mmCIF file of C-alpha atoms in Angstrom:
data_model
loop_
_atom_site.group_PDB
_atom_site.id
_atom_site.type_symbol
_atom_site.label_atom_id
_atom_site.label_comp_id
_atom_site.label_asym_id
_atom_site.label_seq_id
_atom_site.Cartn_x
_atom_site.Cartn_y
_atom_site.Cartn_z
ATOM 1 C CA MET I 193 63.193 -78.163 97.769
ATOM 2 C CA MET I 194 65.780 -76.448 95.386
ATOM 3 C CA LYS I 195 64.334 -78.030 92.156
ATOM 4 C CA PRO I 196 60.782 -76.698 92.548
ATOM 5 C CA LEU I 197 62.173 -73.179 93.086
ATOM 6 C CA LEU I 198 64.475 -73.599 90.105
ATOM 7 C CA ILE I 199 61.826 -74.621 87.818
ATOM 8 C CA ALA I 200 59.553 -71.631 89.031
ATOM 9 C CA ALA I 201 62.398 -69.347 88.260
ATOM 10 C CA LEU I 202 62.919 -70.854 84.818
ATOM 11 C CA LEU I 203 59.052 -70.442 84.176
ATOM 12 C CA VAL I 204 59.022 -66.978 85.640
ATOM 13 C CA LEU I 205 62.142 -65.134 84.012
ATOM 14 C CA PRO I 206 61.021 -65.642 80.415
ATOM 15 C CA LEU I 207 57.382 -64.525 81.264
ATOM 16 C CA MET I 208 59.296 -61.060 82.792
ATOM 17 C CA GLY I 209 61.282 -60.749 79.436
ATOM 18 C CA CYS I 210 57.785 -60.626 77.591
ATOM 19 C CA LYS I 211 56.185 -58.203 79.932
ATOM 20 C CA GLN I 212 59.202 -55.840 79.457
ATOM 21 C CA ASP I 213 59.028 -56.138 75.722
ATOM 22 C CA ALA I 214 55.217 -55.679 75.751
ATOM 23 C CA THR I 215 55.533 -52.249 77.608
ATOM 24 C CA ALA I 216 58.677 -51.105 75.536
ATOM 25 C CA THR I 217 58.034 -47.622 73.632
ATOM 26 C CA LEU I 218 57.803 -48.120 69.856
ATOM 27 C CA PRO I 219 59.512 -45.692 67.935
ATOM 28 C CA PRO I 220 57.747 -43.225 65.663
ATOM 29 C CA GLU I 221 56.912 -43.823 62.144
ATOM 30 C CA THR I 222 57.794 -41.561 59.218
ATOM 31 C CA MET I 223 55.067 -39.098 58.024
ATOM 32 C CA THR I 224 54.438 -40.265 54.361
ATOM 33 C CA ALA I 225 51.755 -39.220 51.727
ATOM 34 C CA GLU I 226 49.687 -41.744 52.743
ATOM 35 C CA ALA I 227 49.324 -40.580 56.424
ATOM 36 C CA VAL I 228 45.631 -39.572 57.023
ATOM 37 C CA GLY I 229 44.217 -37.848 59.838
ATOM 38 C CA ARG I 230 42.131 -40.199 62.257
ATOM 39 C CA TYR I 231 39.492 -37.654 62.935
ATOM 40 C CA CYS I 232 39.358 -35.338 59.890
ATOM 41 C CA GLY I 233 40.210 -38.204 57.159
ATOM 42 C CA MET I 234 42.546 -35.943 55.374
ATOM 43 C CA ASN I 235 45.922 -36.236 54.111
ATOM 44 C CA LEU I 236 48.273 -34.867 56.579
ATOM 45 C CA ILE I 237 50.803 -33.291 54.426
ATOM 46 C CA GLU I 238 48.059 -30.917 52.981
ATOM 47 C CA HIS I 239 48.013 -29.160 56.232
ATOM 48 C CA GLU I 240 50.508 -26.972 57.853
ATOM 49 C CA GLY I 241 51.581 -26.861 61.575
ATOM 50 C CA PRO I 242 52.268 -29.654 63.980
ATOM 51 C CA LYS I 243 51.156 -33.159 63.668
ATOM 52 C CA GLY I 244 50.949 -36.299 65.762
ATOM 53 C CA GLN I 245 50.772 -39.943 65.929
ATOM 54 C CA VAL I 246 49.917 -42.755 68.323
ATOM 55 C CA VAL I 247 52.016 -45.986 67.466
ATOM 56 C CA LEU I 248 49.667 -48.910 68.242
ATOM 57 C CA SER I 249 51.761 -51.689 67.848
ATOM 58 C CA LYS I 250 54.398 -52.954 65.482
ATOM 59 C CA ASP I 251 51.804 -54.769 63.575
ATOM 60 C CA MET I 252 49.185 -52.249 63.515
ATOM 61 C CA GLY I 253 51.204 -49.148 62.754
ATOM 62 C CA ALA I 254 50.038 -45.434 63.775
ATOM 63 C CA TYR I 255 46.925 -43.384 64.195
ATOM 64 C CA TRP I 256 47.964 -40.146 62.367
ATOM 65 C CA PHE I 257 46.502 -36.602 63.606
ATOM 66 C CA SER I 258 46.567 -33.276 61.615
ATOM 67 C CA SER I 259 47.363 -31.457 64.848
ATOM 68 C CA ALA I 260 49.065 -31.719 68.357
ATOM 69 C CA ARG I 261 46.011 -30.696 69.687
ATOM 70 C CA ASP I 262 44.033 -33.533 68.366
ATOM 71 C CA THR I 263 46.880 -36.074 69.428
ATOM 72 C CA VAL I 264 46.426 -35.121 73.047
ATOM 73 C CA ALA I 265 42.731 -35.177 72.674
ATOM 74 C CA PHE I 266 43.131 -38.542 71.704
ATOM 75 C CA THR I 267 44.606 -39.374 75.273
ATOM 76 C CA MET I 268 41.713 -37.503 77.043
ATOM 77 C CA MET I 269 38.725 -39.277 75.250
ATOM 78 C CA PRO I 270 37.419 -42.096 77.299
ATOM 79 C CA ASP I 271 36.544 -44.242 74.375
ATOM 80 C CA GLU I 272 39.890 -44.236 72.566
ATOM 81 C CA VAL I 273 42.612 -46.937 72.825
ATOM 82 C CA LYS I 274 44.643 -46.602 76.264
ATOM 83 C CA ASP I 275 47.146 -49.306 75.407
ATOM 84 C CA TYR I 276 49.507 -48.173 72.899
ATOM 85 C CA GLY I 277 53.121 -48.083 72.086
ATOM 86 C CA GLY I 278 53.999 -44.388 71.569
ATOM 87 C CA LEU I 279 52.679 -41.134 71.527
ATOM 88 C CA TYR I 280 54.482 -38.471 69.534
ATOM 89 C CA VAL I 281 54.174 -34.773 68.230
ATOM 90 C CA SER I 282 56.091 -32.837 65.993
ATOM 91 C CA ASP I 283 58.885 -30.913 67.611
ATOM 92 C CA MET I 284 58.552 -27.484 66.088
ATOM 93 C CA ALA I 285 61.935 -26.175 67.040
ATOM 94 C CA LYS I 286 63.282 -28.574 64.591
ATOM 95 C CA ALA I 287 60.652 -27.764 62.105
ATOM 96 C CA GLU I 288 61.604 -26.254 58.610
ATOM 97 C CA SER I 289 58.580 -23.657 59.102
ATOM 98 C CA TRP I 290 55.016 -23.908 60.214
ATOM 99 C CA ALA I 291 53.964 -25.122 56.614
ATOM 100 C CA ASP I 292 56.867 -27.935 56.639
ATOM 101 C CA PRO I 293 56.802 -29.361 60.368
ATOM 102 C CA GLY I 294 59.048 -32.495 59.125
ATOM 103 C CA ALA I 295 58.328 -36.003 58.469
ATOM 104 C CA ASP I 296 60.655 -37.201 61.133
ATOM 105 C CA ASN I 297 61.282 -34.693 63.786
ATOM 106 C CA TRP I 298 59.149 -36.400 66.441
ATOM 107 C CA ILE I 299 59.341 -36.008 70.276
ATOM 108 C CA ASP I 300 57.569 -38.287 72.592
ATOM 109 C CA ALA I 301 54.295 -36.019 73.392
ATOM 110 C CA ARG I 302 54.692 -36.605 77.415
ATOM 111 C CA LYS I 303 58.094 -34.958 77.135
ATOM 112 C CA ALA I 304 57.075 -32.067 74.981
ATOM 113 C CA PHE I 305 56.373 -28.351 76.164
ATOM 114 C CA TYR I 306 53.469 -26.994 74.667
ATOM 115 C CA VAL I 307 52.548 -23.321 73.903
ATOM 116 C CA VAL I 308 49.024 -22.974 74.631
ATOM 117 C CA GLY I 309 47.125 -19.787 73.385
ATOM 118 C CA ALA I 310 49.500 -18.715 70.786
ATOM 119 C CA LYS I 311 48.408 -16.614 67.983
ATOM 120 C CA VAL I 312 48.296 -19.707 65.505
ATOM 121 C CA GLU I 313 45.608 -21.994 64.031
ATOM 122 C CA ALA I 314 45.435 -25.728 64.171
ATOM 123 C CA ALA I 315 45.478 -27.704 60.642
ATOM 124 C CA MET I 316 41.537 -28.118 60.652
ATOM 125 C CA GLY I 317 40.949 -24.570 62.269
ATOM 126 C CA GLY I 318 40.716 -23.688 65.959
ATOM 127 C CA ALA I 319 43.190 -23.208 68.639
ATOM 128 C CA GLU I 320 46.571 -25.221 68.468
ATOM 129 C CA ILE I 321 48.791 -26.262 71.249
ATOM 130 C CA VAL I 322 52.620 -25.837 69.793
ATOM 131 C CA PRO I 323 54.796 -28.688 70.793
ATOM 132 C CA PHE I 324 58.723 -28.215 71.526
ATOM 133 C CA GLY I 325 61.327 -30.367 72.587
ATOM 134 C CA THR I 326 62.786 -27.930 74.838
ATOM 135 C CA ARG I 327 61.174 -25.424 77.492
ATOM 136 C CA ALA I 328 63.542 -22.661 75.829
ATOM 137 C CA GLY I 329 62.165 -23.328 72.399
ATOM 138 C CA ALA I 330 58.577 -23.214 73.464
ATOM 139 C CA GLU I 331 59.254 -20.016 75.520
ATOM 140 C CA ASP I 332 60.962 -18.324 72.487
ATOM 141 C CA PHE I 333 57.799 -19.071 70.521
ATOM 142 C CA ALA I 334 55.622 -17.919 73.136
ATOM 143 C CA ARG I 335 57.333 -14.550 73.037
ATOM 144 C CA GLN I 336 56.813 -14.193 69.366
ATOM 145 C CA LYS I 337 53.229 -15.620 68.876
ATOM 146 C CA GLY I 338 51.759 -15.274 72.532
ATOM 147 C CA GLY I 339 50.595 -18.000 74.882
ATOM 148 C CA THR I 340 51.943 -19.882 77.905
ATOM 149 C CA VAL I 341 54.490 -22.884 78.155
ATOM 150 C CA GLN I 342 53.171 -25.636 79.845
ATOM 151 C CA SER I 343 54.017 -29.331 80.242
ATOM 152 C CA PHE I 344 52.079 -32.483 78.931
ATOM 153 C CA ASP I 345 50.695 -33.179 82.553
ATOM 154 C CA GLU I 346 49.728 -29.626 83.004
ATOM 155 C CA LEU I 347 47.458 -29.461 79.740
ATOM 156 C CA THR I 348 43.635 -29.290 80.795
ATOM 157 C CA PRO I 349 40.690 -30.915 78.959
ATOM 158 C CA ASP I 350 39.150 -27.190 78.473
ATOM 159 C CA GLU I 351 42.624 -26.337 76.435
ATOM 160 C CA VAL I 352 42.872 -29.404 74.746
ATOM 161 C CA LEU I 353 39.239 -30.291 74.057
ATOM 162 C CA GLY I 354 37.505 -27.052 74.147
ATOM 163 C CA GLY I 355 34.886 -25.444 76.239
ATOM 164 C CA GLY I 356 35.362 -23.412 79.480
ATOM 165 C CA ALA I 357 35.844 -19.643 79.659
ATOM 166 C CA ASP I 358 37.746 -19.168 76.397
ATOM 167 C CA ALA I 359 35.153 -20.943 74.252
ATOM 168 C CA ASP I 360 32.235 -19.156 75.797
ATOM 169 C CA GLN I 361 34.237 -15.636 75.121
ATOM 170 C CA GLU I 362 34.990 -16.685 71.700
ATOM 171 C CA ASP I 363 31.309 -17.690 71.318
ATOM 172 C CA ALA I 364 30.175 -14.306 72.770
ATOM 173 C CA ASP I 365 32.744 -12.686 70.310
ATOM 174 C CA HIS I 366 31.219 -14.234 67.345
ATOM 175 C CA ALA I 367 27.612 -13.542 68.242
ATOM 176 C CA HIS I 368 28.375 -9.540 68.044
#
């Protein structure tokens, strides 16, 4: 009776180890001159502001995004990959400047604090959601540039993907 249980345990334990490795978060990659935005097809270092990356796997590398907004949008779009190894955005508290967000100052996008509605523009135009590693950093930026501070889980599709009352008001403003 003990022998079948021992055999079963020996078969299951290695599989449990594989499962843990498969769900482990992969580290962010360094942004290089070859990093090209998934949606815009342009070189990331040519654009100012926070960037993002979705690390697919060790073998496949990362999808790059020219803005934090596009990075978060990727997670909300139903047709995009949902099984990835890491989701990262620039920690703007560690950035040299808006023009130079840094090649290696990444933070897990799900742990970042975002300033929504600030008077800043995303790399390819439109509203940007500005990520920070600490709530205090985000609040300081919001005092300087306007906007409100939210966690990843508080971000709404209207704020990230567009639409809603703000977009309707913006359309009305441009019509006049």
